[in-house]
Every structure is written in structure tokens, then in C-alpha cells.
């Protein structure tokens, strides 16, 4: 039963990854159809992230009242509705309005499933969970690429994604009994969490030793998003490669992240979480430093893959570490805050790179910007370990 439920959870987490990568792929056609400047993609992305932050911060109360299953099911319904409504939107105002259910659904399901897996399954399963998110992020761009080549529009892509979400909704709906059975015979942490439904304020949670630096560690983890959004620009304007080469090299980031999570899943239960994170941070630093002088395209393929591979285990390992460091009754609230801080980092630090690069007048600052974020993230995880150790 537990294994079948875990497969359902994996499938549900694909529904989180599907919308995450579709906007960037569809926007070159969307902005023309909607009659808005290409630069407004950042505004739309920030608005979705803001809705996600709101959902993450309130998810503790929702999960305490309705349970993980209902929150997950309703969240998938929200994202499904959001994708469908976006497919029929005819203006920027309509698009922004329809992004609300998309962002709210994503934030709630992110917190709910991360908390449930962290409390009821091992570190290996947590890594696999986030690998399925990676699968979701790869499906949408690949599908839209085929659609565009065959003369279909971005609306068709959003509609098909909404249909995929509908299938996932039905699968999760049919698994209701599995959730009930698993909760009744679940782990000690899972039972304790079910018994203690006290809702803690965000202020109370952040005053717990180690909680604030653990949240900041998620904020500065945005170096993954910085790489996804800006690496191609760095390769074109910083290293003077052509756009096609830059796109091909950048694509290794997603492949590396997903591969890293799948590969490290098999050793996650045998290596301490602290060591896993520290090793990944060291590999990231070495990959970034190696990128600076390199002009060999084959070597850059390897470096970017290693960079993505090193990103892979950090996020799921930090989430799973939360239930080891904090009381189960607090973990759902802290994980919600961690997701919120992560999205805040994506809303602020990721676009900030573009501003800094413009001020400096060169995309060549990319690796140095990354090293600063890595240093701040490493400092945050160190303070977290120290605070929680006390």
C-alpha cells in the first residue's frame, strides 16, 4: 500500500513541475498573441511566485484542518483550472487573473507533499520525489517544441497540460483510501503529526533555533534558478558563443539536476544529510570556477552537467533534514516557510542579476554572482546546523 501511495505522490509531484517550465517556453509566442512587450514575462513570473508564497505561508493551517490528501487534490484542481483558463485568455489582465489559481495551487501542493514525504518516507524517496518534479519540467518544453514545429499554438500546449493535470487529479482522487490506510499505519512521526494539530504562527516558527537560517538556505538556493534563467545569456554575451550553442549547453542543467536526484537517491540513506549538502556545495564551487576560463564547448557540456548534477540533491536533502531537526508538529509550518523563502529568492535575487549585469555592463559577472550566492547558502546551512545542534 505504501509503495503504491508513493507512486501516486510521485505522479502528483509531476503536476507541480509541468507549469513551472511552460511559461518561459511559450512566452515568445504568447506575448505576440496578447500584444504585450516580451519584457513582461518577468512581471507575470513574479505574480505567480507571489501567489505561491501566499499559499506556502498559509498551507500549515490548511493541512492541519483538511489533511494532506484534500489539500493536494484541491491544489491539482486549481492548477488544472489555471492552465485551462490561461489557454483561453485574450489579454494581459486575464492572464494575470488566471495565474492566481496556478500560483496558489503550486504553493500548497509543494508544501503538502514535501512535508508528507519528509515525515513518512526516507531520504531516498525524497530525492526521487524531486526527480519527478524534474520530469514535469522537461515534459512541457519538449511538448511545446513539437507543437510549434507542427504549426500548433501555445494555447494548444496549455490546453494539453490542463488535460494531463486532469488525469493526475483523477489518479489522486482514486487513491483516497490509500492515504487513509497509510496514515492509520504510518510512521511514529506521521502519527505524532496527525495527533498534534496545533498551528504555530510564522513568528513562533522563526524563533525556533536554526529555523531562520534554514529558511535563508532555501532563499540563497536560488543559484539553481539563476543558472536556468541566465546561463545562456552568459554564454552568448560573456563568452561570445552563438545562441544555438548556448541553448544546447544550458539544456544540460535540467538533465544534470534530474540525474543528480536520481543517482543520489540510492545513497541518500547511507550518507549523512550534512555531508551530502557540503559535498554538493564543494562540487558546485569547483564547477563554477572551472567554467570561468573554459572556452571548449565539449568541456562546457561536462561542466554544466556537473553543475546541475551538484544542484540536484541539495533541495530535497534540506527538506528531509527539516523533520530531523524540528519537532513533527512544527515541520509542516517550517517547510511552508522554507518554500516561501525559496520563492522569495526566485522573485528577487534571480531578476536582480539582470540589474547588476546591466550596471556592470557585462554578463561576465555570472560565475562571480553565483559564487556569492553559494557562499551565502553555505553560511546559512552552517548556521542552521549549529543552531539545530544546540
Short mmCIF file of C-alpha atoms in Angstrom, two decimals, residues 78-379:
data_model
loop_
_atom_site.label_atom_id
_atom_site.label_comp_id
_atom_site.label_asym_id
_atom_site.label_seq_id
_atom_site.Cartn_x
_atom_site.Cartn_y
_atom_site.Cartn_z
CA UNK A 78 -6.53 24.78 -9.01
CA UNK A 79 -3.51 24.30 -11.29
CA UNK A 80 -5.64 22.42 -13.79
CA UNK A 81 -8.19 25.23 -13.86
CA UNK A 82 -5.45 27.85 -14.10
CA UNK A 83 -3.82 26.14 -17.08
CA UNK A 84 -7.15 25.83 -18.89
CA UNK A 85 -8.13 29.44 -18.24
CA UNK A 86 -4.73 30.69 -19.41
CA UNK A 87 -5.22 28.75 -22.65
CA UNK A 88 -8.31 30.88 -23.41
CA UNK A 89 -7.04 34.21 -22.05
CA UNK A 90 -7.13 37.11 -24.50
CA UNK A 91 -5.39 39.91 -22.60
CA UNK A 92 -2.64 40.52 -20.07
CA UNK A 93 -5.22 41.30 -17.37
CA UNK A 94 -6.96 37.98 -17.96
CA UNK A 95 -3.61 36.16 -17.97
CA UNK A 96 -2.60 37.70 -14.62
CA UNK A 97 -6.01 36.86 -13.14
CA UNK A 98 -5.80 33.24 -14.28
CA UNK A 99 -2.27 32.94 -12.89
CA UNK A 100 -3.72 33.27 -9.37
CA UNK A 101 -5.04 29.67 -9.12
CA UNK A 102 -1.86 28.44 -10.80
CA UNK A 103 0.36 30.05 -8.15
CA UNK A 104 -1.87 29.19 -5.20
CA UNK A 105 -2.15 25.55 -6.26
CA UNK A 106 1.59 25.21 -6.79
CA UNK A 107 2.49 26.62 -3.37
CA UNK A 108 0.03 24.44 -1.47
CA UNK A 109 0.93 21.16 -3.16
CA UNK A 110 4.66 21.91 -2.83
CA UNK A 111 4.43 22.27 0.95
CA UNK A 112 1.89 19.46 1.47
CA UNK A 113 3.77 16.74 -0.41
CA UNK A 114 7.24 17.79 0.76
CA UNK A 115 6.07 17.61 4.37
CA UNK A 116 4.24 14.31 3.91
CA UNK A 117 7.16 12.54 2.24
CA UNK A 118 9.69 14.01 4.71
CA UNK A 119 7.67 12.69 7.65
CA UNK A 120 6.69 9.31 6.24
CA UNK A 121 9.44 8.22 3.84
CA UNK A 122 13.22 8.06 3.64
CA UNK A 123 15.75 10.47 2.10
CA UNK A 124 15.91 8.22 -0.97
CA UNK A 125 12.20 8.68 -1.64
CA UNK A 126 12.56 12.45 -1.11
CA UNK A 127 15.22 12.62 -3.84
CA UNK A 128 13.03 10.59 -6.19
CA UNK A 129 10.11 12.93 -5.43
CA UNK A 130 12.07 15.93 -6.67
CA UNK A 131 13.35 13.95 -9.64
CA UNK A 132 9.71 13.60 -10.72
CA UNK A 133 9.40 17.38 -10.48
CA UNK A 134 12.32 17.48 -12.91
CA UNK A 135 10.45 15.13 -15.24
CA UNK A 136 7.49 17.51 -15.16
CA UNK A 137 9.70 20.47 -16.06
CA UNK A 138 11.10 18.60 -19.06
CA UNK A 139 7.70 17.49 -20.42
CA UNK A 140 6.26 20.96 -21.07
CA UNK A 141 9.14 22.45 -23.14
CA UNK A 142 9.51 19.24 -25.16
CA UNK A 143 5.80 19.10 -25.90
CA UNK A 144 5.58 22.78 -26.85
CA UNK A 145 8.59 22.41 -29.13
CA UNK A 146 6.77 19.67 -31.06
CA UNK A 147 3.58 21.74 -31.12
CA UNK A 148 5.34 24.80 -32.52
CA UNK A 149 7.08 22.71 -35.20
CA UNK A 150 3.72 21.32 -36.34
CA UNK A 151 2.01 24.72 -36.50
CA UNK A 152 0.04 24.50 -33.27
CA UNK A 153 -0.13 27.39 -30.82
CA UNK A 154 0.82 27.96 -27.19
CA UNK A 155 -2.91 27.73 -26.38
CA UNK A 156 -2.91 24.11 -27.54
CA UNK A 157 0.06 23.45 -25.26
CA UNK A 158 -1.64 24.91 -22.19
CA UNK A 159 -4.83 23.01 -23.00
CA UNK A 160 -2.99 19.67 -23.26
CA UNK A 161 -1.19 20.39 -19.98
CA UNK A 162 -4.57 21.06 -18.36
CA UNK A 163 -5.77 17.68 -19.68
CA UNK A 164 -2.68 15.97 -18.21
CA UNK A 165 -3.40 17.66 -14.89
CA UNK A 166 -6.99 16.37 -15.10
CA UNK A 167 -5.70 12.80 -15.44
CA UNK A 168 -3.39 13.32 -12.44
CA UNK A 169 -6.38 14.72 -10.49
CA UNK A 170 -8.37 11.54 -11.18
CA UNK A 171 -5.42 9.32 -10.15
CA UNK A 172 -5.04 11.17 -6.85
CA UNK A 173 -8.81 11.14 -6.26
CA UNK A 174 -8.92 7.35 -6.69
CA UNK A 175 -6.09 6.96 -4.16
CA UNK A 176 -8.09 8.35 -1.24
CA UNK A 177 -8.29 5.03 0.59
CA UNK A 178 -4.52 4.55 0.28
CA UNK A 179 -3.91 7.82 2.14
CA UNK A 180 -6.26 6.80 4.94
CA UNK A 181 -4.71 3.34 5.34
CA UNK A 182 -1.16 4.74 5.28
CA UNK A 183 -1.92 7.41 7.89
CA UNK A 184 -3.50 4.82 10.20
CA UNK A 185 -0.45 2.55 9.98
CA UNK A 186 2.15 5.23 9.34
CA UNK A 187 5.43 6.11 10.98
CA UNK A 188 5.77 7.44 14.51
CA UNK A 189 6.41 10.94 13.17
CA UNK A 190 3.39 10.71 10.90
CA UNK A 191 1.12 9.65 13.77
CA UNK A 192 2.54 12.32 16.04
CA UNK A 193 1.95 14.94 13.39
CA UNK A 194 -1.62 13.78 12.93
CA UNK A 195 -2.24 13.96 16.70
CA UNK A 196 -0.70 17.39 17.24
CA UNK A 197 -2.72 19.77 15.10
CA UNK A 198 -1.52 22.95 16.84
CA UNK A 199 -0.94 25.72 14.31
CA UNK A 200 2.13 27.84 15.04
CA UNK A 201 2.45 31.43 13.89
CA UNK A 202 5.24 32.25 11.48
CA UNK A 203 6.88 34.36 14.18
CA UNK A 204 6.90 31.43 16.61
CA UNK A 205 8.40 29.14 13.99
CA UNK A 206 11.17 31.56 13.03
CA UNK A 207 12.18 31.94 16.71
CA UNK A 208 12.97 28.22 16.93
CA UNK A 209 16.79 27.78 16.97
CA UNK A 210 18.03 27.10 13.45
CA UNK A 211 14.69 27.86 11.74
CA UNK A 212 15.60 31.25 10.25
CA UNK A 213 18.96 30.16 8.76
CA UNK A 214 17.26 27.03 7.41
CA UNK A 215 14.79 29.27 5.56
CA UNK A 216 17.59 31.55 4.31
CA UNK A 217 19.38 28.47 2.96
CA UNK A 218 16.37 27.96 0.67
CA UNK A 219 16.40 31.64 -0.35
CA UNK A 220 20.03 31.51 -1.49
CA UNK A 221 19.50 28.14 -3.18
CA UNK A 222 18.11 30.31 -5.98
CA UNK A 223 21.51 29.89 -7.67
CA UNK A 224 19.78 26.99 -9.46
CA UNK A 225 17.16 29.35 -10.90
CA UNK A 226 19.85 31.93 -11.72
CA UNK A 227 21.62 29.26 -13.77
CA UNK A 228 18.45 28.17 -15.57
CA UNK A 229 17.47 31.74 -16.48
CA UNK A 230 20.82 33.44 -17.13
CA UNK A 231 23.40 30.82 -18.14
CA UNK A 232 22.54 31.04 -21.83
CA UNK A 233 22.90 34.84 -21.72
CA UNK A 234 26.30 34.46 -20.05
CA UNK A 235 27.46 32.05 -22.76
CA UNK A 236 26.25 34.35 -25.56
CA UNK A 237 27.30 37.75 -24.22
CA UNK A 238 30.04 36.75 -21.78
CA UNK A 239 31.79 34.03 -23.82
CA UNK A 240 30.50 35.12 -27.28
CA UNK A 241 29.02 31.75 -28.31
CA UNK A 242 26.12 31.63 -30.74
CA UNK A 243 22.59 31.31 -29.37
CA UNK A 244 22.08 27.72 -30.58
CA UNK A 245 25.25 26.52 -28.84
CA UNK A 246 24.34 28.41 -25.66
CA UNK A 247 20.85 26.85 -25.62
CA UNK A 248 22.26 23.35 -26.14
CA UNK A 249 24.85 23.75 -23.38
CA UNK A 250 22.27 25.29 -21.00
CA UNK A 251 19.92 22.35 -21.52
CA UNK A 252 22.40 20.19 -19.65
CA UNK A 253 21.34 21.95 -16.44
CA UNK A 254 17.91 20.25 -16.32
CA UNK A 255 19.42 16.91 -17.30
CA UNK A 256 22.05 17.28 -14.59
CA UNK A 257 19.53 18.21 -11.88
CA UNK A 258 17.23 15.28 -12.63
CA UNK A 259 20.16 12.85 -12.98
CA UNK A 260 21.67 14.10 -9.73
CA UNK A 261 18.48 13.48 -7.80
CA UNK A 262 18.01 10.01 -9.23
CA UNK A 263 21.65 8.98 -8.71
CA UNK A 264 21.98 10.33 -5.16
CA UNK A 265 18.65 8.80 -4.16
CA UNK A 266 20.36 5.40 -3.97
CA UNK A 267 22.95 6.63 -1.45
CA UNK A 268 20.91 9.28 0.39
CA UNK A 269 20.02 6.92 3.26
CA UNK A 270 23.66 5.90 3.78
CA UNK A 271 25.30 9.34 3.75
CA UNK A 272 24.57 11.96 6.45
CA UNK A 273 22.50 14.84 5.08
CA UNK A 274 25.06 17.39 6.27
CA UNK A 275 27.84 15.67 4.32
CA UNK A 276 25.65 15.30 1.21
CA UNK A 277 24.95 19.04 1.19
CA UNK A 278 28.56 20.04 1.89
CA UNK A 279 29.89 17.76 -0.86
CA UNK A 280 27.38 19.18 -3.34
CA UNK A 281 28.34 22.74 -2.38
CA UNK A 282 32.02 21.95 -2.96
CA UNK A 283 31.29 20.41 -6.37
CA UNK A 284 29.25 23.48 -7.35
CA UNK A 285 32.12 25.78 -6.40
CA UNK A 286 34.61 23.73 -8.44
CA UNK A 287 32.28 23.64 -11.46
CA UNK A 288 31.72 27.41 -11.36
CA UNK A 289 35.46 28.11 -11.05
CA UNK A 290 36.21 25.70 -13.90
CA UNK A 291 33.62 27.48 -16.08
CA UNK A 292 35.39 30.87 -15.93
CA UNK A 293 38.40 30.17 -18.21
CA UNK A 294 36.83 27.38 -20.29
CA UNK A 295 36.04 28.00 -23.95
CA UNK A 296 35.89 24.39 -25.11
CA UNK A 297 32.27 23.56 -25.94
CA UNK A 298 32.55 19.81 -25.16
CA UNK A 299 34.15 20.64 -21.81
CA UNK A 300 31.41 23.18 -21.06
CA UNK A 301 28.81 20.45 -21.66
CA UNK A 302 30.51 18.41 -18.93
CA UNK A 303 30.92 21.37 -16.56
CA UNK A 304 27.27 22.44 -16.85
CA UNK A 305 26.09 18.85 -16.39
CA UNK A 306 28.24 18.53 -13.24
CA UNK A 307 26.87 21.86 -12.04
CA UNK A 308 23.27 20.68 -12.46
CA UNK A 309 24.13 17.26 -11.01
CA UNK A 310 25.52 19.01 -7.91
CA UNK A 311 22.40 21.15 -7.57
CA UNK A 312 20.23 18.01 -7.63
CA UNK A 313 20.47 16.58 -4.09
CA UNK A 314 20.65 19.85 -2.12
CA UNK A 315 16.99 20.92 -2.17
CA UNK A 316 15.39 17.53 -1.33
CA UNK A 317 18.08 16.83 1.27
CA UNK A 318 17.40 20.14 3.03
CA UNK A 319 13.65 19.43 3.06
CA UNK A 320 14.14 15.94 4.51
CA UNK A 321 16.62 17.32 7.04
CA UNK A 322 13.84 19.54 8.42
CA UNK A 323 11.97 16.66 10.05
CA UNK A 324 15.18 15.51 11.74
CA UNK A 325 15.98 18.94 13.15
CA UNK A 326 12.50 20.11 14.18
CA UNK A 327 9.53 18.62 16.06
CA UNK A 328 6.99 16.98 13.71
CA UNK A 329 4.24 19.35 14.84
CA UNK A 330 6.40 22.27 13.64
CA UNK A 331 7.81 20.73 10.49
CA UNK A 332 4.82 21.44 8.25
CA UNK A 333 4.93 25.13 9.19
CA UNK A 334 8.70 25.36 8.79
CA UNK A 335 8.61 23.57 5.43
CA UNK A 336 5.90 26.03 4.33
CA UNK A 337 8.18 28.91 5.33
CA UNK A 338 11.12 27.29 3.56
CA UNK A 339 9.10 27.04 0.33
CA UNK A 340 8.05 30.69 0.76
CA UNK A 341 11.63 31.86 1.31
CA UNK A 342 12.70 29.85 -1.76
CA UNK A 343 10.11 31.58 -3.94
CA UNK A 344 11.02 34.99 -2.48
CA UNK A 345 14.62 34.32 -3.54
CA UNK A 346 13.42 33.47 -7.04
CA UNK A 347 11.33 36.66 -7.16
CA UNK A 348 14.13 38.98 -6.04
CA UNK A 349 17.65 37.56 -6.38
CA UNK A 350 17.14 35.95 -9.79
CA UNK A 351 15.96 39.12 -11.58
CA UNK A 352 18.50 41.16 -9.55
CA UNK A 353 21.26 39.50 -11.57
CA UNK A 354 19.98 41.18 -14.71
CA UNK A 355 20.07 44.59 -12.99
CA UNK A 356 23.59 44.01 -11.65
CA UNK A 357 24.83 42.80 -15.06
CA UNK A 358 23.41 45.93 -16.70
CA UNK A 359 25.07 48.18 -14.10
CA UNK A 360 28.41 46.44 -14.54
CA UNK A 361 27.94 46.37 -18.29
CA UNK A 362 28.94 42.73 -18.72
CA UNK A 363 27.42 39.25 -18.45
CA UNK A 364 30.87 38.00 -17.44
CA UNK A 365 29.91 38.56 -13.78
CA UNK A 366 27.69 35.43 -13.88
CA UNK A 367 30.15 32.99 -12.21
CA UNK A 368 31.08 35.56 -9.54
CA UNK A 369 27.39 36.25 -8.77
CA UNK A 370 26.92 32.50 -8.43
CA UNK A 371 29.89 32.17 -6.06
CA UNK A 372 28.47 34.91 -3.81
CA UNK A 373 25.09 33.13 -3.64
CA UNK A 374 26.83 29.81 -2.96
CA UNK A 375 28.84 31.39 -0.12
CA UNK A 376 25.66 32.83 1.45
CA UNK A 377 23.86 29.50 1.09
CA UNK A 378 26.79 27.64 2.64
CA UNK A 379 26.87 30.13 5.54
#
